Coordinates of C-alpha atoms and ligand atoms in Angstrom, one line a residue:
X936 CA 210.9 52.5 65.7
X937 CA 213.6 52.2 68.5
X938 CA 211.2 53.5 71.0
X939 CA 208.8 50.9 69.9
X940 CA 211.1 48.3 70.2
X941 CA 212.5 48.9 73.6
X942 CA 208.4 49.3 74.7
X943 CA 207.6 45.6 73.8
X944 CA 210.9 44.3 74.8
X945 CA 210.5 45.1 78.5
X946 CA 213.2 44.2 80.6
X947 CA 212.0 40.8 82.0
X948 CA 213.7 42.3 85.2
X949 CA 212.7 45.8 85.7
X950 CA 216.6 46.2 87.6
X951 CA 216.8 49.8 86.4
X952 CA 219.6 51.2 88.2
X953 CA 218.9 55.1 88.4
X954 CA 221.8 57.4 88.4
X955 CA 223.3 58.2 92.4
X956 CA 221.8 61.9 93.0
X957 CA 224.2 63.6 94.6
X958 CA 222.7 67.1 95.0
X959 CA 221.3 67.1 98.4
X960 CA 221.8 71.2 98.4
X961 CA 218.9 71.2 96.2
X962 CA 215.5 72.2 96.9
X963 CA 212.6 69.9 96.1
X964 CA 212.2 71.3 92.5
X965 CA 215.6 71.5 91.4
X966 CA 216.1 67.5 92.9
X967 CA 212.6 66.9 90.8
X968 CA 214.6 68.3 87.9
X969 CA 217.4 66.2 88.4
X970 CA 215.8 62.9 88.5
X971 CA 213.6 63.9 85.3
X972 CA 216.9 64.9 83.6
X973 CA 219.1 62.4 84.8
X974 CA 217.6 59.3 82.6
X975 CA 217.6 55.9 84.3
X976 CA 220.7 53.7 83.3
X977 CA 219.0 52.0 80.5
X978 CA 219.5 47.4 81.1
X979 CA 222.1 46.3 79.0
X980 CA 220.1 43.6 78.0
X981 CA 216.5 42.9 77.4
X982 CA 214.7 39.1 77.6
X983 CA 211.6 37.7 76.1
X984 CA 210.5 34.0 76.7
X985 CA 208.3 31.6 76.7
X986 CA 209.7 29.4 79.2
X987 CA 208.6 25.5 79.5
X988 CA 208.3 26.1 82.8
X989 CA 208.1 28.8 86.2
X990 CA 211.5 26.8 87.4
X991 CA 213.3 27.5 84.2
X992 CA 212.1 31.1 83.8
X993 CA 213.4 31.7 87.3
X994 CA 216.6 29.6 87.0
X995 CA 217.1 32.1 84.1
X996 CA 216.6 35.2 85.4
X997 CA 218.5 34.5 88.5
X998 CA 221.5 32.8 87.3
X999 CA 221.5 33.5 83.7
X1000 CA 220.8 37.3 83.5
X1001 CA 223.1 38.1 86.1
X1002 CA 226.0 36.7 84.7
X1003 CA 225.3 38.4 80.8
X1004 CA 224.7 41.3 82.5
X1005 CA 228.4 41.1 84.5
X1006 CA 230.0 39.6 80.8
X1007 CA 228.9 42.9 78.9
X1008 CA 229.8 45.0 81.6
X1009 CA 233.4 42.9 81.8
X1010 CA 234.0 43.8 78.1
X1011 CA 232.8 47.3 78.0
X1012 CA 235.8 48.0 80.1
X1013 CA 237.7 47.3 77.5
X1014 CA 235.7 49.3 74.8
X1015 CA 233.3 46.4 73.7
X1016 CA 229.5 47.1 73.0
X1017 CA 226.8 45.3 71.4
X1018 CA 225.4 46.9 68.2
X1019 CA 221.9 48.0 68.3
X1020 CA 221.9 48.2 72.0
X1021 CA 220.5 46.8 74.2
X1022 CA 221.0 43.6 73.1
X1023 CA 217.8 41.2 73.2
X1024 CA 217.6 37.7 73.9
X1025 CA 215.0 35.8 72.8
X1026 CA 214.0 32.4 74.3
X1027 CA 212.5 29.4 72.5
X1028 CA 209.2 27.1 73.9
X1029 CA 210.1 23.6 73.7
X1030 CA 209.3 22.1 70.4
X1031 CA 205.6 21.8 69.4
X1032 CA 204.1 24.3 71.8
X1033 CA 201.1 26.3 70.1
X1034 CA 202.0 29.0 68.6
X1035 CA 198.7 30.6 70.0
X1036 CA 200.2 30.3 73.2
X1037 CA 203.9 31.1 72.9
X1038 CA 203.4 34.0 70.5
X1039 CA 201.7 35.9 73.0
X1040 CA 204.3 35.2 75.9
X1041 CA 207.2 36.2 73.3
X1042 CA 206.0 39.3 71.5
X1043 CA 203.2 40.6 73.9
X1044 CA 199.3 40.5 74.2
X1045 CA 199.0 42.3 71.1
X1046 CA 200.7 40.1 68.5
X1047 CA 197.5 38.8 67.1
X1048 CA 196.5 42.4 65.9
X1049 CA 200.0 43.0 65.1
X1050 CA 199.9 40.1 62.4
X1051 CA 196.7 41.5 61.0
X1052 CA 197.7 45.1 60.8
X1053 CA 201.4 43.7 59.1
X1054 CA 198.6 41.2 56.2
X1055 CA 197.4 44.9 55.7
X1056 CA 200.3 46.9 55.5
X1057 CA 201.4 44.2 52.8
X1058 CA 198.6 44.4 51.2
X1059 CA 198.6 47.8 50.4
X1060 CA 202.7 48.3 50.1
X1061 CA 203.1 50.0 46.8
X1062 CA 206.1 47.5 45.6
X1063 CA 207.2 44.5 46.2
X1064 CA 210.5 45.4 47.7
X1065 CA 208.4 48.4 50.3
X1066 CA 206.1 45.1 50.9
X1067 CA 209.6 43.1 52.2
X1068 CA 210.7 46.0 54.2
X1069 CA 207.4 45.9 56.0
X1070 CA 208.1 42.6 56.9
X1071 CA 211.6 42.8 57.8
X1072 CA 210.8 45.3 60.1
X1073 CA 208.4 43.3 61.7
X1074 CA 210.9 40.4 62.1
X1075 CA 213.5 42.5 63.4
X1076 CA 211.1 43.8 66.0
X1077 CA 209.9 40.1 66.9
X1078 CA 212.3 37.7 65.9
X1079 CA 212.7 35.2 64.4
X1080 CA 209.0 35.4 63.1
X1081 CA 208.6 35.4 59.6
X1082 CA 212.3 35.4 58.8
X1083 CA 212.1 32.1 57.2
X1084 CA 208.8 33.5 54.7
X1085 CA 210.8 36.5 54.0
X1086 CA 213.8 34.5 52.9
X1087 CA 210.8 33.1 50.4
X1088 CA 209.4 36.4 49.8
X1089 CA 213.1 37.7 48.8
X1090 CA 213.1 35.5 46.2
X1091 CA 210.4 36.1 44.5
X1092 CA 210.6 40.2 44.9
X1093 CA 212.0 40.6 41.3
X1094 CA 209.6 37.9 39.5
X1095 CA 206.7 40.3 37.7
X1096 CA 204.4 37.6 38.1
X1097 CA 204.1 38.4 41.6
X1098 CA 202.8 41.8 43.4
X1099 CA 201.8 42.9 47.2
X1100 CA 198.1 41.6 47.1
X1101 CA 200.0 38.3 46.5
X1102 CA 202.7 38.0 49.1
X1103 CA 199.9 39.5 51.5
X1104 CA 198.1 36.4 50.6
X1105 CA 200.4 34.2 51.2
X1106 CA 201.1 35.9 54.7
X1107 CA 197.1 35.2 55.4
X1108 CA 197.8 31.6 54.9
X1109 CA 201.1 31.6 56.7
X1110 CA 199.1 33.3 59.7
X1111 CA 196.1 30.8 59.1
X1112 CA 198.2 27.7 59.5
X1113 CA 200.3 29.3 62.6
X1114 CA 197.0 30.5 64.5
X1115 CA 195.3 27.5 63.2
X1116 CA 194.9 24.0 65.5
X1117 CA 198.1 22.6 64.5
X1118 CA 200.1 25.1 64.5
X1119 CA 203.2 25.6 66.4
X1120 CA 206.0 28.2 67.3
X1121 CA 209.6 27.2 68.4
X1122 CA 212.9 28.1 67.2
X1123 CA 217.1 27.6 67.5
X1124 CA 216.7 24.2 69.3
X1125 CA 219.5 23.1 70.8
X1126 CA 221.6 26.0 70.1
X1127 CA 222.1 29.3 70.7
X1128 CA 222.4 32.1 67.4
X1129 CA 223.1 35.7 67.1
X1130 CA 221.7 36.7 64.1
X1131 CA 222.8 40.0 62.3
X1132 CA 220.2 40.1 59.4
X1133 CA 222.1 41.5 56.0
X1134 CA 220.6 44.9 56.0
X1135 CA 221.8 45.4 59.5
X1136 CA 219.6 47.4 61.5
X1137 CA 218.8 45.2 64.0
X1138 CA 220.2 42.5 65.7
X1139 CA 219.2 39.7 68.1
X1140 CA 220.3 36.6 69.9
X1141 CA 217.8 32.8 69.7
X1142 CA 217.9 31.0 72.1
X1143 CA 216.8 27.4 71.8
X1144 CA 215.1 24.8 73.7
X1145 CA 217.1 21.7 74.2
X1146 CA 215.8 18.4 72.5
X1147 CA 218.6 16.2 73.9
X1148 CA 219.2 14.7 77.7
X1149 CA 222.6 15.3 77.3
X1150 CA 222.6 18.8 77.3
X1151 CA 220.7 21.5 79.6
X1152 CA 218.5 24.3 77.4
X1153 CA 220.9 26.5 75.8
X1154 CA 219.0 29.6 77.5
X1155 CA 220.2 28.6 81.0
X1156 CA 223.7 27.0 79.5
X1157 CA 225.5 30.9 80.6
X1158 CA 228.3 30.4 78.3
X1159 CA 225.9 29.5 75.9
X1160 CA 224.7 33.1 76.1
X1161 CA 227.7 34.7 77.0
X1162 CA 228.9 33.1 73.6
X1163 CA 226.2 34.7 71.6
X1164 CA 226.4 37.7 73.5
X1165 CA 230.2 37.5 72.4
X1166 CA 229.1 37.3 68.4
X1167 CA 227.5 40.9 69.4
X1168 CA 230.9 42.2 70.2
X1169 CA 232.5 41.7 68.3
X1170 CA 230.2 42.7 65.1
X1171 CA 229.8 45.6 67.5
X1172 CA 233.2 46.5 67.4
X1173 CA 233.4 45.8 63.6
X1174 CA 230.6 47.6 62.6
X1175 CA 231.2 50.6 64.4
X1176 CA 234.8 50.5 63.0
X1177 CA 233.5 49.6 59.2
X1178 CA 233.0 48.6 56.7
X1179 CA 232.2 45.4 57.6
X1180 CA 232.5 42.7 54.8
X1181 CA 229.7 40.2 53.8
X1182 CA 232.5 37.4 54.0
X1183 CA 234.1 36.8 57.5
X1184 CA 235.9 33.9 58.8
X1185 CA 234.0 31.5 61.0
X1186 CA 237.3 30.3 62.4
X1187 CA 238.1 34.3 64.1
X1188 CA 234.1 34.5 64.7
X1189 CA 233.7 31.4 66.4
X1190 CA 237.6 31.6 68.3
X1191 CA 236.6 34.7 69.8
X1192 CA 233.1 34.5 71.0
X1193 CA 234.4 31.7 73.3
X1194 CA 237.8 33.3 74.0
X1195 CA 235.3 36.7 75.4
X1196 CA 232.8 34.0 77.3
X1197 CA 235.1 32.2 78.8
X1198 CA 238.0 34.9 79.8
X1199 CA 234.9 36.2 81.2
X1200 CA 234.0 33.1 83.8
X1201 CA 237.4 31.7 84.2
X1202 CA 236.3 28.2 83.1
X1203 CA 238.1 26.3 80.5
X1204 CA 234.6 24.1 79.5
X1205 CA 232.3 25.0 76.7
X1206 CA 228.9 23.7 76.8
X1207 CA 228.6 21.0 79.1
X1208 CA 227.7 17.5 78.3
X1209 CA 225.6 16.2 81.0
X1210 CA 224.9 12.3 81.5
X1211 CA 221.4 10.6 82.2
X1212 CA 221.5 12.3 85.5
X1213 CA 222.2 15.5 84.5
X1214 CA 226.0 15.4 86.0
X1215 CA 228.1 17.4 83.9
X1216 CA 230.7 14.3 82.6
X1217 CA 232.4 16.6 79.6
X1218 CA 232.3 19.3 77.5
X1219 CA 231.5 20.3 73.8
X1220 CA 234.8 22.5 73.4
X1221 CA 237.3 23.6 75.5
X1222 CA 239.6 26.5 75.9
X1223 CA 243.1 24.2 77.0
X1224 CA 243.7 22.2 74.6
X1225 CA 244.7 22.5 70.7
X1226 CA 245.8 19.9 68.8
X1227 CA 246.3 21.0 65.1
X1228 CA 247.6 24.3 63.3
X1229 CA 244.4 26.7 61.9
X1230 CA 245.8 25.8 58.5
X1231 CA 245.7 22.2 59.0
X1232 CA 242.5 21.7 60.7
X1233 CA 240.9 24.1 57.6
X1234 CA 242.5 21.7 55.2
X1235 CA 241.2 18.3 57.3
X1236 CA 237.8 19.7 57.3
X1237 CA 237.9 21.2 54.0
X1238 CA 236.2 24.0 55.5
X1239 CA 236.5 26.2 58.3
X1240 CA 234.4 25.6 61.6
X1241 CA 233.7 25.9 65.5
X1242 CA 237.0 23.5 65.5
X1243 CA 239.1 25.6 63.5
X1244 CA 240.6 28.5 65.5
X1245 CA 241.1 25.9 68.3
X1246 CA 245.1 26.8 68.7
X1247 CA 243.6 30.7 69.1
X1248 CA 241.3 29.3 71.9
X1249 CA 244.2 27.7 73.8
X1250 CA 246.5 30.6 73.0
X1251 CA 244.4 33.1 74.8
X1252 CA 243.7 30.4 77.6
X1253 CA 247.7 30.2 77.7
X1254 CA 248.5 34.1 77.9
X1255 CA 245.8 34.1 80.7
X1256 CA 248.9 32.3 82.9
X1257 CA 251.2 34.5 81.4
X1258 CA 250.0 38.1 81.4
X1259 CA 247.6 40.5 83.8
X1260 CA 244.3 39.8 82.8
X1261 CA 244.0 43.8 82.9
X1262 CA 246.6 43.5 79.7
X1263 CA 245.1 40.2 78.1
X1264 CA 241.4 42.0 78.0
X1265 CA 243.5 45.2 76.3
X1266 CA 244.9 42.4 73.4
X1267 CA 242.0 40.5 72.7
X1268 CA 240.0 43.7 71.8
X1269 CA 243.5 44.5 69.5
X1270 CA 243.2 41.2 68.0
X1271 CA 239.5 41.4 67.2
X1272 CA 240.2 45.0 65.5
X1273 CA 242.8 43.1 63.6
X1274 CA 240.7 40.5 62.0
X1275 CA 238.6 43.3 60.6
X1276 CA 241.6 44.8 58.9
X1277 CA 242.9 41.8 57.1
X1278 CA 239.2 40.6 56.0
X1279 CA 239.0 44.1 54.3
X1280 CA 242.4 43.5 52.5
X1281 CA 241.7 40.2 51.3
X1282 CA 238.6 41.6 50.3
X1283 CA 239.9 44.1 48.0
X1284 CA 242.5 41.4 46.1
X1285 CA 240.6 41.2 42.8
X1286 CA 240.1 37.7 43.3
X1287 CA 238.3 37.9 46.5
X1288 CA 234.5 38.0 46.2
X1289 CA 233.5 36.4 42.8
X1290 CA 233.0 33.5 41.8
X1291 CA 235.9 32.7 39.5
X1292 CA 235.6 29.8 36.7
X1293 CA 233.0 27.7 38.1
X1294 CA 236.5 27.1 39.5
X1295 CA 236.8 25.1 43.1
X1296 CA 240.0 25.4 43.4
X1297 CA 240.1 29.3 43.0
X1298 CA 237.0 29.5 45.6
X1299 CA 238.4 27.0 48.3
X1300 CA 241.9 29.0 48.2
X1301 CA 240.0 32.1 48.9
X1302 CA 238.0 30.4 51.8
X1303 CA 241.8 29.3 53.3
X1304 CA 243.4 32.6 52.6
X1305 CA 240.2 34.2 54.4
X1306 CA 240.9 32.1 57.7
X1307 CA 244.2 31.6 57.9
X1308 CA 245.3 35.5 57.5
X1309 CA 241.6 36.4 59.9
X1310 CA 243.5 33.9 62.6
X1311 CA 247.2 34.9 62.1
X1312 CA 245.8 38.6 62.4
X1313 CA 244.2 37.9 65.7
X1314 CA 247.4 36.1 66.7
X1315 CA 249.7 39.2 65.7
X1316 CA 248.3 41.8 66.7
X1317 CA 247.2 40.1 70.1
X1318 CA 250.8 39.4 70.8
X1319 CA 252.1 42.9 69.8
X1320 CA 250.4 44.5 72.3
X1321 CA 251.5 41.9 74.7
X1322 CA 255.1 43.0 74.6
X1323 CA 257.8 41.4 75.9
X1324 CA 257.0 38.0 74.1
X1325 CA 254.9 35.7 76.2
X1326 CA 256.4 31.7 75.0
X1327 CA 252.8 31.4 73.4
X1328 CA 253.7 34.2 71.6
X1329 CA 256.8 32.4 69.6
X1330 CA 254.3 29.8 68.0
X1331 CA 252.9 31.5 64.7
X1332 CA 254.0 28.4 62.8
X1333 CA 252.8 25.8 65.1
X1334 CA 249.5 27.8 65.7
X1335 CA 248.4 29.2 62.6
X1336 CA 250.6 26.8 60.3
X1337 CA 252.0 27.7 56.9
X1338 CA 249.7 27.9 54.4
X1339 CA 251.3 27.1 51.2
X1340 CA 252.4 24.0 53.1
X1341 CA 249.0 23.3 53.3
X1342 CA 247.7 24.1 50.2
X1343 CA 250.4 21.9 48.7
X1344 CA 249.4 19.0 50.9
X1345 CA 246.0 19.4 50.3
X1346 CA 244.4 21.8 47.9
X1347 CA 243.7 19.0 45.4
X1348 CA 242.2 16.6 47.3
X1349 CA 239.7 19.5 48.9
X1350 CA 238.9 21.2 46.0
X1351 CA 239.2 19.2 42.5
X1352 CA 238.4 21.6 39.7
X1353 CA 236.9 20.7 36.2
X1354 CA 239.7 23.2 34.8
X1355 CA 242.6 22.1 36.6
X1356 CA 243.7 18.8 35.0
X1357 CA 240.8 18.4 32.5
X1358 CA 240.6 21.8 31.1
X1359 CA 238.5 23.1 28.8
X1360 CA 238.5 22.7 25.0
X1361 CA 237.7 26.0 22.8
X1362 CA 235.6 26.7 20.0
X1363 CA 238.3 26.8 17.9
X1364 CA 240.1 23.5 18.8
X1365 CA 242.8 24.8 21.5
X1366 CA 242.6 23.1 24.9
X1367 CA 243.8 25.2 27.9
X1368 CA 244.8 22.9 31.1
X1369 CA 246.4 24.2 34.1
X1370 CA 249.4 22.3 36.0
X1371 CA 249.0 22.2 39.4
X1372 CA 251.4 21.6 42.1
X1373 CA 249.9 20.5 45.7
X1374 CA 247.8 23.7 46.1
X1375 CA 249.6 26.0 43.7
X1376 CA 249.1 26.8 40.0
X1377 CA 252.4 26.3 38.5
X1378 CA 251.5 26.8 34.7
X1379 CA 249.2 27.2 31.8
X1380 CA 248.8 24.5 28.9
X1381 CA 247.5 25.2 25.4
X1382 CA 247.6 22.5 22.9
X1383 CA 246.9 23.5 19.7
X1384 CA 244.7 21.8 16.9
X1385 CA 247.7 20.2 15.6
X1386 CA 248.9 18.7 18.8
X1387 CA 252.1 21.2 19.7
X1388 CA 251.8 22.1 23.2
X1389 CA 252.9 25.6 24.8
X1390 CA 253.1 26.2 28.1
X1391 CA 252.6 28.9 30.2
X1392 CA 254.6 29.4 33.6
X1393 CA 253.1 31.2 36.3
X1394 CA 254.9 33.8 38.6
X1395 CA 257.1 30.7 41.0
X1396 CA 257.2 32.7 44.3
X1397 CA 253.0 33.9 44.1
X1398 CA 252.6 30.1 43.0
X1399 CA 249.5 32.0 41.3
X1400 CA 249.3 34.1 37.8
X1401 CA 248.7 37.4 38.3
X1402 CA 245.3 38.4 38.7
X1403 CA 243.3 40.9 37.3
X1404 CA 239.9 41.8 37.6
X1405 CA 237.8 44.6 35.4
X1406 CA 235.8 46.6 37.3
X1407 CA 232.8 47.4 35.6
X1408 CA 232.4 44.0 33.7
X1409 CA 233.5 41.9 36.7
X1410 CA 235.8 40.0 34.3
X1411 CA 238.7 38.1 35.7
X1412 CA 242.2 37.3 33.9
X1413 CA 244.9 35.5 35.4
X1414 CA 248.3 36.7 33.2
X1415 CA 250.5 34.2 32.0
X1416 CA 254.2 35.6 31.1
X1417 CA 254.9 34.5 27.4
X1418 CA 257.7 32.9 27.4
X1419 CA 260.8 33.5 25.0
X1420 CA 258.7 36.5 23.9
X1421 CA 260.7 39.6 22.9
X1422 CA 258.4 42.2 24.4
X1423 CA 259.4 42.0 28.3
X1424 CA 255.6 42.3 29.4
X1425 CA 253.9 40.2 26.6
X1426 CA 251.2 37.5 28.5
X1427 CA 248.8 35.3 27.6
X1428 CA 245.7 35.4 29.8
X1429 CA 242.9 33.1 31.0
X1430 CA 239.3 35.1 31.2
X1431 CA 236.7 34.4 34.1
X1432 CA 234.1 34.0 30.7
X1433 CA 236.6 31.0 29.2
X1434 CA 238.3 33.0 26.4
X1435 CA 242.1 33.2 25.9
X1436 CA 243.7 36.7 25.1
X1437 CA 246.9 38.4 24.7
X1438 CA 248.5 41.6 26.2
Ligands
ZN2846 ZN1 229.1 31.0 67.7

C-alpha cells in the first residue's frame, strides 16, 4: 500500500537528491553497488494539482515548494517529522471545474478504472464495515475523494437494512453524477486543512482554491502551507510519542502551527489580505500582538478558536528578541511535548470524555479546562527550558489568565444548564437544584415533598463535588458531603442517569 502510494504521488519535482558517493577507490562494480545500495534521499514532500493555470502551477513549484521543503528541514533539526511521511499536498481546481478533467490531473490517468475496480471491490466486500475500509483506503490514497460519502456510509454501516451490493450502489451513482455532464470536483476553498482521518493511517494536507479577491490561493499563500505543514508536526510528534487523544485543544493546535510557520520565515503576518490590486494592505493574524489572556478570549468566544492562543503567538514572537533562535526551536518542540502530557491527564479525570447530564455546564468546563491547561502547558514547559527567565516568561497570569476567575465571570452566561437553577424533579417528588457560583458549583439542593429543603455543600477549594465515574457502566456521581452526619465519609450523590444515592 505505501509503495502504491508514493507511485501515484510522484514528486511534482523529481529533485531527488542522491546520497554524495564518496568511494572513489572503488572499482566500477563496487561504485555500481553503492549507488544501488545507497537509496536516493526520498522528497520530503510530495504535490498533486490541478492548477487553474501553467502560471500558478509554476509560481507553486518555484516559490511554494522550496520554502516547505526548507520549513520541514528547519524543524527536523529540532526533532520534528511529519507522520506518514512524506507528507502530501494536495491542490484544489477552482470551483466548478469538471470533475472529468481535474480528477485525472489529481489522482493520475488511471482514476477512471480506479473508481470502477473500487464499485467492485464494494460490491463484493463481505461486510459492511470491510466494504468502508475499502473505501477509506481509497480516500486516503486520493484524498479527499469520497471522504464526504464515507462519512454517509459510516452511518449507515450498523443499520441491517443495508449490505455491500447497496453502498456499491450508491457509489455507482455517486460515480455517475461526478463523471456525468454536470459534475464537478474541487475542494478546501479558501483554506488550507491538514486532515488526520480518525483511524490514522494516513494523513494529508488540502489545499484550496481562493474564491475571494482579497486573498491569493491558499496553495501559493507559503505560510498557508507551512501552517498545515505545521498541523503535521506536530501530530507527528504526538503520535509518535502516544497515545494521542481524540479531544485536543484547538487553542495549542492552532498557536503552534503558526508559531512553527512563522519562526520559520521570520515574518510576523499571517495570511495576507490583499486589496483590489492585489497589494498586500493587512493580515488575517499576526504573531506581535495579543490582546486578551487564553482564558478570557475562551470565555468571550465561548469557545476556543484560531484567536484563542493569541498571547502564545506573541509570547513565542517575544522570546524570538530574547533568546538564540538555536534555544527557542529547542523550547517550542518542549512545549508541544507538553501539550500532549496535560491533554492525557485531563483526559483520564473521570469527568473528561463523557457526556455528563445532558449538562452544559459540566461540558463547557471541560472544553475550558482542556485549553487553558493545553496553553499553560505549552507556556511552562517552553519557559523551563528557556532558563534564566526571559520577562515574557514572568506573565503566566496575564497570558494564560486564571481560570476560576473566569469561570466565575463567565461560566453562566456561556453555558446555562437545564440542571443548574431549574433542576430536575424526581419520580418520587424530591427536586434536586444545584447552586452555582460564577463558574463554580457550590452546593446541592433537595427539597423534599413536604417543602423542607437540605442542602448539600460541595468541597469549597475544588469549587466542584467530587467526581466519580464507574468504569464499566460509564456512570458518573458527583459526592456531596452530608452534612451534620455522624459517619465522617457519609455523601449524598448525584448520578449521570438522574437518580440520587447515598454512600
Ligand atoms: Zn490550522
Amino acid at each position: 500500500m505505501k509503495k502504491a502510494i508514493l507511485f501515484a504521488f510522484a514528486p511534482l519535482l523529481a529533485a531527488c537528491d542522491m546520497e554524495p558517493t564518496t568511494g572513489a577507490e572503488l572499482d566500477l562494480r563496487d561504485r555500481e553497488e553503492a549507488t544501488l545500495q545507497s537509496a536516493p534521499l526520498a522528497d520530503p514532500i510530495v504535490a498533486r494539482g490541478a492548477f487553474a493555470t501553467e502560471a500558478d502551477r509554476e509560481r507553486f513549484e518555484a516559490d511554494v515548494l522550496p520554502s516547505a521543503r526548507a520549513f520541514l528541514a528547519y524543524w527536523a533539526e529540532g526533532g520534528l517529522s511529519v507522520p506518514h511521511a512524506p507528507a502530501r499536498l494536495f491542490i484544489s481546481p477552482p470551483r466548478g471545474t469538471s470533475a472529468t478533467e481535474a480528477l485525472p490531473q489529481l489522482y493520475g490517468e488511471n482514476i477512471f478504472d480506479d473508481l470502477r475496480a473500487l464499485e467492485a471491490e464494494v460490491a463484493s466486500a463481505p461486510s459492511n464495515r470491510a466494504a468502508i475500509e475499502r473505501i477509506d483506503a481509497f480516500t486516503c490514497e486520493r484524498p479527499p475523494l469520497h471522504r464526504g460519502f464515507l462519512e454517509d456510509v459510516e452511518e449507515h454501516a450498523d443499520n441491517p437494512d443495508v449490505g455491500p451490493a447497496d453502498i456499491a450502489q450508491a457509489l455507482r451513482r455517486k460515480h455517475e453524477e461526478l463523471l456525468g455532464p454536470d459534475g464537478t470536483f474541487s475542494f478546501g476553498t479558501d483554506n488550507g486543512e491538514f486532515e488526520l482521518p480518525l483511524r490514522r493511517n494516513c494523513s494529508y494536507i488540502l489545499l484550496g482554491h481562493s474564491t475571494q479577491p482579497t486573498r491569493a490561493h491558499p496553495y501559493l499563500e507559503r505560510d498557508v502551507v507551512n501552517h498545515e505543514l505545521g498541523h503535521a508536526l506536530h501530530y507527528g510528534l504526538w503520535l509518535a510519542s502516544g497515545p494521542l487523544g481524540e479531544r485536543l485543544s484547538t487553542t495549542a493546535n492552532e498557536a503552534i502551527a503558526d508559531i512553527l510557520a512563522h519562526v520559520f520565515d521570520g515574518d510576523p503576518c499571517h495570511g495576507k489580505v490583499l486589496d483590489e490590486g492585489g497589494t498586500p494592505v493587512d493580515c488575517r493574524r499576526r504573531m506581535d500582538v495579543y490582546e486578551q489572556s487564553v482564558s478570557d478570549a475562551f470565555w468571550g468566544f465561548g469557545r476556543a478558536d484560531h484567536e484563542t492562543g493569541q498571547s502564545l503567538r506573541q509570547l513565542i514572537w517575544t522570546l524570538r528578541e530574547e533568546v538564540p533562535a538555536d534555544a527557542l526551536r529547542v523550547a517550542v518542540v518542549d512545549g508541544i511535548a507538553a501539550v500532549q502530557v496535560a491533554l492525557n491527564q485531563i483526559d483520564a479525570e473521570p469527568l473528561a470524555n463523557v457526556p455528563i447530564f445532558d449538562d452544559e455546564i459540566l461540558a463547557t468546563r471541560y472544553r475550558f479546562v482542556r485549553e487553558y491547561e493545553a496553553a499553560s502547558a505549552f507556556f511552562h514547559a517552553v519557559c523551563a527550558r528557556l532558563g534564566d527567565a526571559p520577562p515574557a516568561c514572568g506573565e503566566h497570569a496575564q497570558r494564560i489568565g486564571d481560570p476560576r476567575l473566569a469561570m466565575r465571570e463567565a461560566w453562566l452566561a456561556n453555558a446555562p444548564t437545564s440542571i443548574g437553577r431549574s433542576g430536575v424533579t424526581l419520580a418520587d417528588g424530591r427536586r434536586v437544584a444545584f447552586e452555582l457560583e460564577g463558574a463554580l458549583i457550590r452546593q446541592m439542593t433537595v427539597t423534599l415533598a413536604d417543602g423542607e429543603q437540605r442542602s448539600y455543600p460541595g468541597d469549597p477549594d475544588l469549587g466542584f463535588p467530587e467526581a466519580e465515574r464507574e468504569s464499566t457502566s460509564g456512570r458518573i456521581t458527583l459526592w456531596f458531603p452530608e452534612p451534620g452526619s455522624t459517619a465522617p465519609d457519609a455523601k449524598v450523590g448525584w448520578t449521570s442517569d438522574g437518580e440520587l444515592i447515598a454512600r
